[in-house]
PDB file of C-alpha atoms in Angstrom:
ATOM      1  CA  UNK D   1      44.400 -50.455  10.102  1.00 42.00           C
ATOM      2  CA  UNK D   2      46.858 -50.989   7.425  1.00 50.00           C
ATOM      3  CA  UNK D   3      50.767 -51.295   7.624  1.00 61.00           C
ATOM      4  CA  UNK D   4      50.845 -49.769   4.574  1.00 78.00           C
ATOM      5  CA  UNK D   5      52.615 -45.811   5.024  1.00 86.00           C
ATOM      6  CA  UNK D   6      50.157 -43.452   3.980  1.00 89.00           C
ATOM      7  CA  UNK D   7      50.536 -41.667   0.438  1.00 93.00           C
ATOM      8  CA  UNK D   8      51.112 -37.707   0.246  1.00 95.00           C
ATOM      9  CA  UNK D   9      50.929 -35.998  -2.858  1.00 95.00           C
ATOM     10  CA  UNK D  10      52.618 -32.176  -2.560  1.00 96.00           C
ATOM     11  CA  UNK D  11      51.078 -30.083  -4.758  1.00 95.00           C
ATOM     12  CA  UNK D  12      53.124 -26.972  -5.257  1.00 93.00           C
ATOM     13  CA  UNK D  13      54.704 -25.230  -8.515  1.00 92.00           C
ATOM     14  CA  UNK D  14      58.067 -24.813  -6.420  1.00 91.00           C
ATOM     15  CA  UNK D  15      60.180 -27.479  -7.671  1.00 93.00           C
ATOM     16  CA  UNK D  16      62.390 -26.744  -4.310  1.00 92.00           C
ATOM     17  CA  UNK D  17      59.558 -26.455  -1.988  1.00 92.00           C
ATOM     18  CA  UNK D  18      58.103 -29.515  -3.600  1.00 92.00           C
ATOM     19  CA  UNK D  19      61.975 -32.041  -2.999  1.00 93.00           C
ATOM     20  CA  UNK D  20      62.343 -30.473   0.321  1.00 94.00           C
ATOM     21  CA  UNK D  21      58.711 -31.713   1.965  1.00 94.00           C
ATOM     22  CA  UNK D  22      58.624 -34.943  -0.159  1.00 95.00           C
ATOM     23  CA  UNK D  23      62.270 -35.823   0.750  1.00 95.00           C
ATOM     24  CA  UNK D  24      61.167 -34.736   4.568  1.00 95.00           C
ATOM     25  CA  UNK D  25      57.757 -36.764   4.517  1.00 94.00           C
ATOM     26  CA  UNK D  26      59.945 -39.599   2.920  1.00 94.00           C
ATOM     27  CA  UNK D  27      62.140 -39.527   5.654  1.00 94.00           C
ATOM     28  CA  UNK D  28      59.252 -39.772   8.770  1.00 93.00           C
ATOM     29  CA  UNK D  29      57.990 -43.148   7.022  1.00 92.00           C
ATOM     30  CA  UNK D  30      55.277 -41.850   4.222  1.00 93.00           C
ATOM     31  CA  UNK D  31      55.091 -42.445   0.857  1.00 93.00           C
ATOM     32  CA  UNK D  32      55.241 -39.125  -0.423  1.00 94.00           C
ATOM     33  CA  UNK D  33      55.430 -37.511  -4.354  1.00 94.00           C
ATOM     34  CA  UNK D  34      55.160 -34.421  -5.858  1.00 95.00           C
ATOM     35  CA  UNK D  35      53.105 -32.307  -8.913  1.00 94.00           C
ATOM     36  CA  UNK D  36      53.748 -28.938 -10.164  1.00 94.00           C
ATOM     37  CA  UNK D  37      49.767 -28.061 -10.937  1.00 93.00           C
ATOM     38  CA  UNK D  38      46.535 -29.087 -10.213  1.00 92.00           C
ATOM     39  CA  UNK D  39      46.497 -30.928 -13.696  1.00 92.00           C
ATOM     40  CA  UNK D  40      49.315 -33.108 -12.994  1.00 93.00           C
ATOM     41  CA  UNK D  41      47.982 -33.387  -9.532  1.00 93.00           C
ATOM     42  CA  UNK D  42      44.458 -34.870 -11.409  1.00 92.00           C
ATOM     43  CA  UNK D  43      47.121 -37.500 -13.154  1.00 92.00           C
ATOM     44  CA  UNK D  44      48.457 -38.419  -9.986  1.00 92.00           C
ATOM     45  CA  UNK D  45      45.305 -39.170  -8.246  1.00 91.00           C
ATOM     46  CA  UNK D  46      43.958 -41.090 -11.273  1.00 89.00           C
ATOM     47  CA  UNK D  47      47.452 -42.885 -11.452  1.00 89.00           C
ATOM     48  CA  UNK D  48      46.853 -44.527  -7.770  1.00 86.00           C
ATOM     49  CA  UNK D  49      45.277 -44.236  -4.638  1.00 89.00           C
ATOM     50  CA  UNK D  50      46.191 -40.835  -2.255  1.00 91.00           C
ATOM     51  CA  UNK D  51      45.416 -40.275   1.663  1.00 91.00           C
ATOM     52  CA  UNK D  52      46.548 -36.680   1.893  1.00 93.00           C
ATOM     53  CA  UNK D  53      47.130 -34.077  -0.215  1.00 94.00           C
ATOM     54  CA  UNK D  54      49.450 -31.175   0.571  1.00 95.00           C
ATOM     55  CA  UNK D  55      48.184 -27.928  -1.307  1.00 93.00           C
ATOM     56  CA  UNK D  56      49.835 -24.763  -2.201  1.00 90.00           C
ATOM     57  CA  UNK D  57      46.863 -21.720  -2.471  1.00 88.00           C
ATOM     58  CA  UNK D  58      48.601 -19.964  -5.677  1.00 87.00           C
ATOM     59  CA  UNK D  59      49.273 -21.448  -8.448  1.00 87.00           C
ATOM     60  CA  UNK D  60      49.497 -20.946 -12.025  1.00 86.00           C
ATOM     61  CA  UNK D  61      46.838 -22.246 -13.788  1.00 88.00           C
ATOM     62  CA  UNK D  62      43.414 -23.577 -11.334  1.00 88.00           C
ATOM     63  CA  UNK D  63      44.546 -22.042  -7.643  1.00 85.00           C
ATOM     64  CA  UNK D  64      44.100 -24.605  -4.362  1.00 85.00           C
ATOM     65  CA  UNK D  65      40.663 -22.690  -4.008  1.00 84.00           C
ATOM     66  CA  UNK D  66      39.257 -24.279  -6.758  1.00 86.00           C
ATOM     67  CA  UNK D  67      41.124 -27.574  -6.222  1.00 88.00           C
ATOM     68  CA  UNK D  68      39.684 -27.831  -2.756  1.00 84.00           C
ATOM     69  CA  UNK D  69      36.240 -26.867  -3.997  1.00 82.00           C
ATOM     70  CA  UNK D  70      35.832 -29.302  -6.333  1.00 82.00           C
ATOM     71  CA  UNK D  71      37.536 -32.030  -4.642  1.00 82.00           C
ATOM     72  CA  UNK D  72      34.944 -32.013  -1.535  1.00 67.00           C
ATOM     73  CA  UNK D  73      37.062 -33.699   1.235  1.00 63.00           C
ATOM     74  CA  UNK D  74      38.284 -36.943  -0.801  1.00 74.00           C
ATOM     75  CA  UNK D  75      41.344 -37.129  -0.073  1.00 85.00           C
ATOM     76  CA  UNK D  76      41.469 -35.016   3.014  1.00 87.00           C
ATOM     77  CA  UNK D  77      43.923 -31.671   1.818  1.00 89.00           C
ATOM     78  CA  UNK D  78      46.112 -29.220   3.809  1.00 90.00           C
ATOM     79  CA  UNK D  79      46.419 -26.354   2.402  1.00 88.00           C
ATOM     80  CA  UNK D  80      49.463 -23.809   2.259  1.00 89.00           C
ATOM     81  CA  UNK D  81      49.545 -20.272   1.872  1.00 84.00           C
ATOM     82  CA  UNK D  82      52.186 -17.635   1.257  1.00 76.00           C
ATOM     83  CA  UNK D  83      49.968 -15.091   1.979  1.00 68.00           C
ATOM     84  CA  UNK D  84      48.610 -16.033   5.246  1.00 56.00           C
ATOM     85  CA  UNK D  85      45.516 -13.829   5.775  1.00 59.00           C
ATOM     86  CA  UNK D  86      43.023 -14.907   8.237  1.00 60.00           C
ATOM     87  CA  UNK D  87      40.667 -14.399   4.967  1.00 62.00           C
ATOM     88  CA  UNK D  88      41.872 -17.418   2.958  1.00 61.00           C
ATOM     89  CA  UNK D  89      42.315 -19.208   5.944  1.00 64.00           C
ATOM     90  CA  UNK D  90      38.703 -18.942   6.473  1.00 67.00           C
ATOM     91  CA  UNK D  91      37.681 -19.554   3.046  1.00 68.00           C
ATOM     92  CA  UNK D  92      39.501 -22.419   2.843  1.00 70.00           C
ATOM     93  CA  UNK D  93      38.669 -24.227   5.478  1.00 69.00           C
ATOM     94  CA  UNK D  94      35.166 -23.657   4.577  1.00 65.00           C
ATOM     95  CA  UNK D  95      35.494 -24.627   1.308  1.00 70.00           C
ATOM     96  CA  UNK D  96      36.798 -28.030   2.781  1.00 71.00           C
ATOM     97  CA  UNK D  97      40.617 -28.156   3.559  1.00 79.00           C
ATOM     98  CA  UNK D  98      41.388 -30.100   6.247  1.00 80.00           C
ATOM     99  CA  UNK D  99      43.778 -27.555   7.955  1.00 83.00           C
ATOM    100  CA  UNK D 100      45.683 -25.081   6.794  1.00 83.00           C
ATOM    101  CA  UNK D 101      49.356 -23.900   7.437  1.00 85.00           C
ATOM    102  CA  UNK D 102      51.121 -20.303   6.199  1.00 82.00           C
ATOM    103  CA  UNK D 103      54.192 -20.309   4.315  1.00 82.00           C
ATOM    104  CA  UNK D 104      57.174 -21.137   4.885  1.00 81.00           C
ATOM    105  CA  UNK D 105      55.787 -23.531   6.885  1.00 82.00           C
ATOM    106  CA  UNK D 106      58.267 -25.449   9.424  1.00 86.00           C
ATOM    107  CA  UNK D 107      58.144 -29.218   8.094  1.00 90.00           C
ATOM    108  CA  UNK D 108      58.069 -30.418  11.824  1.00 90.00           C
ATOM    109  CA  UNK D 109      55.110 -28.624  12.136  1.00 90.00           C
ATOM    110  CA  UNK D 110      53.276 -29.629   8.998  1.00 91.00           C
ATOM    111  CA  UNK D 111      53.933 -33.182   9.897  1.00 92.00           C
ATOM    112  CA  UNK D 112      52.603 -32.517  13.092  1.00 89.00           C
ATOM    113  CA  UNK D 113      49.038 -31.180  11.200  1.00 87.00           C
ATOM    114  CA  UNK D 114      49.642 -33.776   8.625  1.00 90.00           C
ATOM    115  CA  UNK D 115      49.995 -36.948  11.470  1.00 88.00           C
ATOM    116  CA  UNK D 116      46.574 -34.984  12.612  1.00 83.00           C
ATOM    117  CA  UNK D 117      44.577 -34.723  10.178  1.00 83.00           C
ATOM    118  CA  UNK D 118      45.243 -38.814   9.286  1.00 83.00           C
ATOM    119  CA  UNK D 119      44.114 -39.988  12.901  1.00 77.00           C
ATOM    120  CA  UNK D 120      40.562 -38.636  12.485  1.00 67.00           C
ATOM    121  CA  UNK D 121      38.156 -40.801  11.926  1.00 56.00           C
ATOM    122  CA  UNK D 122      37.660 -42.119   8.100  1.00 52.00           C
ATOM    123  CA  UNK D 123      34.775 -43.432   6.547  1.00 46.00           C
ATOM    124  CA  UNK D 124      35.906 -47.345   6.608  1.00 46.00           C
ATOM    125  CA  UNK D 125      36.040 -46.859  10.479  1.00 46.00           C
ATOM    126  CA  UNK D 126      32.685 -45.972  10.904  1.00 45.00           C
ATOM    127  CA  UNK D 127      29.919 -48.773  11.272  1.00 47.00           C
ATOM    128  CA  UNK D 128      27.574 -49.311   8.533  1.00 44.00           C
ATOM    129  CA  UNK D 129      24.714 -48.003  10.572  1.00 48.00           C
ATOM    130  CA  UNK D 130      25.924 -44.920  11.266  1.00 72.00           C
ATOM    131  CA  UNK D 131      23.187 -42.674  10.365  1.00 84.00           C
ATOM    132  CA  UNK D 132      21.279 -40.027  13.245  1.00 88.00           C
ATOM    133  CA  UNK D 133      18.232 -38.312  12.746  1.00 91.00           C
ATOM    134  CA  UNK D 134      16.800 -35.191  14.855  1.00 93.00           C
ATOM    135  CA  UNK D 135      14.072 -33.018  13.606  1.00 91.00           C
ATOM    136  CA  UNK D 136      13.341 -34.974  10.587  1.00 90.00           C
ATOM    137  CA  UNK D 137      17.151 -34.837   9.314  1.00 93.00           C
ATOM    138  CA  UNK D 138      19.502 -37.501   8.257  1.00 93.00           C
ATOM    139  CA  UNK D 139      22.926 -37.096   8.875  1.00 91.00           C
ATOM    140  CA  UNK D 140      24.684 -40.332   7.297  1.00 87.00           C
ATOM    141  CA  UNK D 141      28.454 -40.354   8.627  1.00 80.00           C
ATOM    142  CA  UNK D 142      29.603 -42.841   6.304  1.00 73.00           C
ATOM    143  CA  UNK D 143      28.389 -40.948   2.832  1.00 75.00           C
ATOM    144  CA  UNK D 144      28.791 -37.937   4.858  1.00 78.00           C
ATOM    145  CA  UNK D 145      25.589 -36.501   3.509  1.00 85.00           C
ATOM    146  CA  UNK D 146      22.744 -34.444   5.504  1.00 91.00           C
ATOM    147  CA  UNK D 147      19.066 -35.047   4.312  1.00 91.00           C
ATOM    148  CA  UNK D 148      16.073 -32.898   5.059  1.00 90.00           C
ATOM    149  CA  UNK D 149      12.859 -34.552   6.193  1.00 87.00           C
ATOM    150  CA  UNK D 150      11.363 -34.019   2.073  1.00 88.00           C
ATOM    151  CA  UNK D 151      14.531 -36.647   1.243  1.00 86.00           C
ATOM    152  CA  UNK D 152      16.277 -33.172  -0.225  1.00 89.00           C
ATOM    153  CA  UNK D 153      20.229 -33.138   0.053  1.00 89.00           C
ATOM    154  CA  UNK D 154      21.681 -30.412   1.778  1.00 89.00           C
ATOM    155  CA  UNK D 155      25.915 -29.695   0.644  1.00 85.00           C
ATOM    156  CA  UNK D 156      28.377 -29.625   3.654  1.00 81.00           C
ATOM    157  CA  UNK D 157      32.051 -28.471   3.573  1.00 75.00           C
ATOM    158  CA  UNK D 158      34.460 -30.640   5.212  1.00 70.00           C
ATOM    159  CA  UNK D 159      34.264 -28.468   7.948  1.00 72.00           C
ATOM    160  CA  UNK D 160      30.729 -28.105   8.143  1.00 80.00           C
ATOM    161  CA  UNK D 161      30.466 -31.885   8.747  1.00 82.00           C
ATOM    162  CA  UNK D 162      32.842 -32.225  11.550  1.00 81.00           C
ATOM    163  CA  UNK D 163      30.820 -29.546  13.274  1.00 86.00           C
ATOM    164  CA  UNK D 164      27.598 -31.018  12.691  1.00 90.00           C
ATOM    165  CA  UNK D 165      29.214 -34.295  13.638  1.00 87.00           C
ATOM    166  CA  UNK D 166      30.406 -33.218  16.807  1.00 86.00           C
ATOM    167  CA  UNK D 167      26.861 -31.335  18.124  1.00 91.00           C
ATOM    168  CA  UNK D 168      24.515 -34.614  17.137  1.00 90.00           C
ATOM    169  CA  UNK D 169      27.003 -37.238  18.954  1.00 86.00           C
ATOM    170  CA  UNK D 170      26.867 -34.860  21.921  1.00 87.00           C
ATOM    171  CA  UNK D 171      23.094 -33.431  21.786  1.00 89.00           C
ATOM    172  CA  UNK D 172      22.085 -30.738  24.703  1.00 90.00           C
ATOM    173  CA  UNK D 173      25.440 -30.795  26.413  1.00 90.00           C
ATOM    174  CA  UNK D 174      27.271 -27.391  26.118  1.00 89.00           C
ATOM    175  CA  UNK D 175      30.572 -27.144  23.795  1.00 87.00           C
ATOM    176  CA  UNK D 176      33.112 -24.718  24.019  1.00 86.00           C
ATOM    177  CA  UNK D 177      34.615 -23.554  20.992  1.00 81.00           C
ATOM    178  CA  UNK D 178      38.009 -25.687  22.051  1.00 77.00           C
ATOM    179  CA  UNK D 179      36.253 -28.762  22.340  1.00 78.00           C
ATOM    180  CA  UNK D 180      34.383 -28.536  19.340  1.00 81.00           C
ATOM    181  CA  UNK D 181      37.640 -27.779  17.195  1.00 74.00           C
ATOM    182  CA  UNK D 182      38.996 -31.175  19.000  1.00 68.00           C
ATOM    183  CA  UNK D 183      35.732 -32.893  17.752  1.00 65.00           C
ATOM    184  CA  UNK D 184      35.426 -31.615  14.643  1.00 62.00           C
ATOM    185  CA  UNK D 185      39.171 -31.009  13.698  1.00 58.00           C
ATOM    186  CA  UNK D 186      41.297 -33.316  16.068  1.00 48.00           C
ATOM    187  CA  UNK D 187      43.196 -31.611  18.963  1.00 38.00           C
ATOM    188  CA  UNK D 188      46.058 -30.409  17.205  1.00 40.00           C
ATOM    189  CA  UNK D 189      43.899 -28.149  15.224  1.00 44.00           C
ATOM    190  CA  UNK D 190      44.725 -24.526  14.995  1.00 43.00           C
ATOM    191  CA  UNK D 191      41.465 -22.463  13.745  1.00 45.00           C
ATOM    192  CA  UNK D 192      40.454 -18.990  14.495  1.00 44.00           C
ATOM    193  CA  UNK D 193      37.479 -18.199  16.661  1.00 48.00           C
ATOM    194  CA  UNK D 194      36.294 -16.573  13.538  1.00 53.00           C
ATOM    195  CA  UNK D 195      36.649 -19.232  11.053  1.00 66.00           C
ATOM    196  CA  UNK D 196      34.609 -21.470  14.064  1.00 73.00           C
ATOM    197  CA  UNK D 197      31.630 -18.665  14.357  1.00 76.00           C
ATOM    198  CA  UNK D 198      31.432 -18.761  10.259  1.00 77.00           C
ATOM    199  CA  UNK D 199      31.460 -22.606   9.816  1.00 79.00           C
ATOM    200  CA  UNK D 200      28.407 -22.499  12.706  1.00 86.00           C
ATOM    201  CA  UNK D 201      26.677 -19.838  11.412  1.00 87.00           C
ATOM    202  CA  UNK D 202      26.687 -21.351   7.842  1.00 86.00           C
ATOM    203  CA  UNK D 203      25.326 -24.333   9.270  1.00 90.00           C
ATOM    204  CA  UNK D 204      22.822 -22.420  11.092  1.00 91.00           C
ATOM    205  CA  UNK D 205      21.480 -21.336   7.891  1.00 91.00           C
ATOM    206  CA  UNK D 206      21.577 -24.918   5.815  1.00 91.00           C
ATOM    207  CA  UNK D 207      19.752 -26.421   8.860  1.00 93.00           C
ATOM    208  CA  UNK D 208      16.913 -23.782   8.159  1.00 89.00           C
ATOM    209  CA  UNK D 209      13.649 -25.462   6.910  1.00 84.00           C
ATOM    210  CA  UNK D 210      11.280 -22.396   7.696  1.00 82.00           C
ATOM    211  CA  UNK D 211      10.021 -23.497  10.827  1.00 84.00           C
ATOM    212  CA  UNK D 212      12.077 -21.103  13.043  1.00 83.00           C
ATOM    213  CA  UNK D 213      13.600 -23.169  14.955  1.00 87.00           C
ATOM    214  CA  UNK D 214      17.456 -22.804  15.842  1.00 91.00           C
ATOM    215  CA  UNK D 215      18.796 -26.107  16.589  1.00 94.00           C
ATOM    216  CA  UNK D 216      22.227 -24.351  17.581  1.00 94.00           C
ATOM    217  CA  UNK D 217      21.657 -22.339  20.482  1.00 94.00           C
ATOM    218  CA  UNK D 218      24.715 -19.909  21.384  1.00 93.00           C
ATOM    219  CA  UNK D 219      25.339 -19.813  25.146  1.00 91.00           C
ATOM    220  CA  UNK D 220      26.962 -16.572  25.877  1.00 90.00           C
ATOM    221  CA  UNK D 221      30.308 -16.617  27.516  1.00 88.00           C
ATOM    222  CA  UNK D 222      30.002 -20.516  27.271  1.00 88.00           C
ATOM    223  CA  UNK D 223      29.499 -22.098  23.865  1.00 89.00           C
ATOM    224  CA  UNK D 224      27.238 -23.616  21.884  1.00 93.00           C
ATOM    225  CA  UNK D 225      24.452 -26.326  22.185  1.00 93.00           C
ATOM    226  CA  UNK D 226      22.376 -28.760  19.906  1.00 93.00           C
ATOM    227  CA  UNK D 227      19.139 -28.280  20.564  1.00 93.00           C
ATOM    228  CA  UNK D 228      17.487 -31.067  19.383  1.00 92.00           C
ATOM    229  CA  UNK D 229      16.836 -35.506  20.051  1.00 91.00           C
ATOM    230  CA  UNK D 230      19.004 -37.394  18.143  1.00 90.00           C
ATOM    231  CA  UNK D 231      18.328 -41.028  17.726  1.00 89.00           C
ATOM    232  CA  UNK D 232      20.508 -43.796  15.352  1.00 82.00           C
ATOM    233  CA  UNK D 233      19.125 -44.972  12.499  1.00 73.00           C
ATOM    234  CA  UNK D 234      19.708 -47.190   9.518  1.00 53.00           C
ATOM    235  CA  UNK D 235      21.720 -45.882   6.976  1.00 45.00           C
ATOM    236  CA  UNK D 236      20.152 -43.837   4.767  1.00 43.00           C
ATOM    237  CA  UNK D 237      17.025 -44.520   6.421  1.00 45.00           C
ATOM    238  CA  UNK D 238      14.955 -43.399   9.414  1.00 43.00           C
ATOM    239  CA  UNK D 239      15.019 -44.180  12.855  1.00 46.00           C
TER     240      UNK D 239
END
């Protein structure tokens, strides 16, 4: 792992809100800058390479919604709210933020979610190989990208992926909702049993190919189980 302190970019139109967490994240050893909109936040990303982004939901101009839609996990984002309803929560984390923290936010506590959110696994950590089948699926964990048996690409959220992540490394064992936040999410995570029974039952319905079959089987009072044999395979091929 590099020595190198990892690069934040705040995105907030607050000019004050946007000095205090850079001069705070400066201070704990990262490498931190700021932009006021999502268009100077496109000219800082193309200007050098980013680890994290920090995201404010409103702004003038493109919102964090879109931002976080279009960017599709790369770099990983927290998002910010002033609002704070359990409704953008959930829609943002299921359009791919990383985590997500209301506003005003204590800085201690989003470097706490930001330290988080940087220890999960990355792509350059995971071997080459990394690909598992079950039930004629793909799931390649270093593209991130889930195949159907017909070689057609199915479009996971952030989210989505950790999930699915989590259930086929630990096929037919039961998983509480707790440990498949600390999975998915890392255990410093702090998501609403809603936004987890969404994310699941989303992925229910992208891991649908007609045949009936429910590879995520609820267990009532429990948690939830994958229902299916994984095996490894060659990336982006078959076992």
């Amino acid at each position: 792992m590099s020595d190198t302190p990892a690069r934040i970019l705040v995105v907030d139109d607050d000019p004050g809100i946007r000095e205090v967490l850079c001069d705070y994240l400066g201070q704990h050893g990262y490498q931190a800058r700021g932009a006021a909109s999502a268009a100077e936040m496109d000219r800082a990303l193309a200007s050098g390479p980013t680890d994290l982004i920090v995201l404010d939901l409103m702004m003038p101009g493109e919102d964090g919604l879109s931002v976080v839609r279009r960017l599709s996990g790369t770099p990983p984002v927290v998002m910010l709210s002033a609002m704070g309803e359990d409704t953008d929560r959930i829609v943002g984390l299921e359009l791919g933020a990383d985590d997500y923290l209301a506003k005003p936010c204590n800085p201690r506590e989003l470097l706490a979610r930001i330290r988080a959110v940087l220890r999960r696994p990355r792509d350059d950590d995971t071997p080459a190989e990394a690909a598992l089948t079950f039930d004629g699926w793909t799931l390649d964990l270093v593209r991130r990208e889930l195949t159907r048996a017909d070689g057609e690409a199915v479009q996971l959220s952030a989210g989505e992926f950790g999930l699915l992540r989590a259930f086929v490394e630990r096929p037919g064992r039961i998983l509480t909702r707790d440990q498949l936040l600390e999975a998915a999410r890392g255990s410093e995570a702090d998501v609403f049993d809603r936004a987890m029974d969404v994310q699941i039952s989303r992925l229910r319905k992208k891991l649908d190919d007609g045949s009936g079959r429910d590879l995520i089987i609820t267990i009532r009072g429990e948690g939830y189980r994958f229902d299916a044999r994984v095996r490894k395979a060659e990336r982006g091929g078959r076992a």
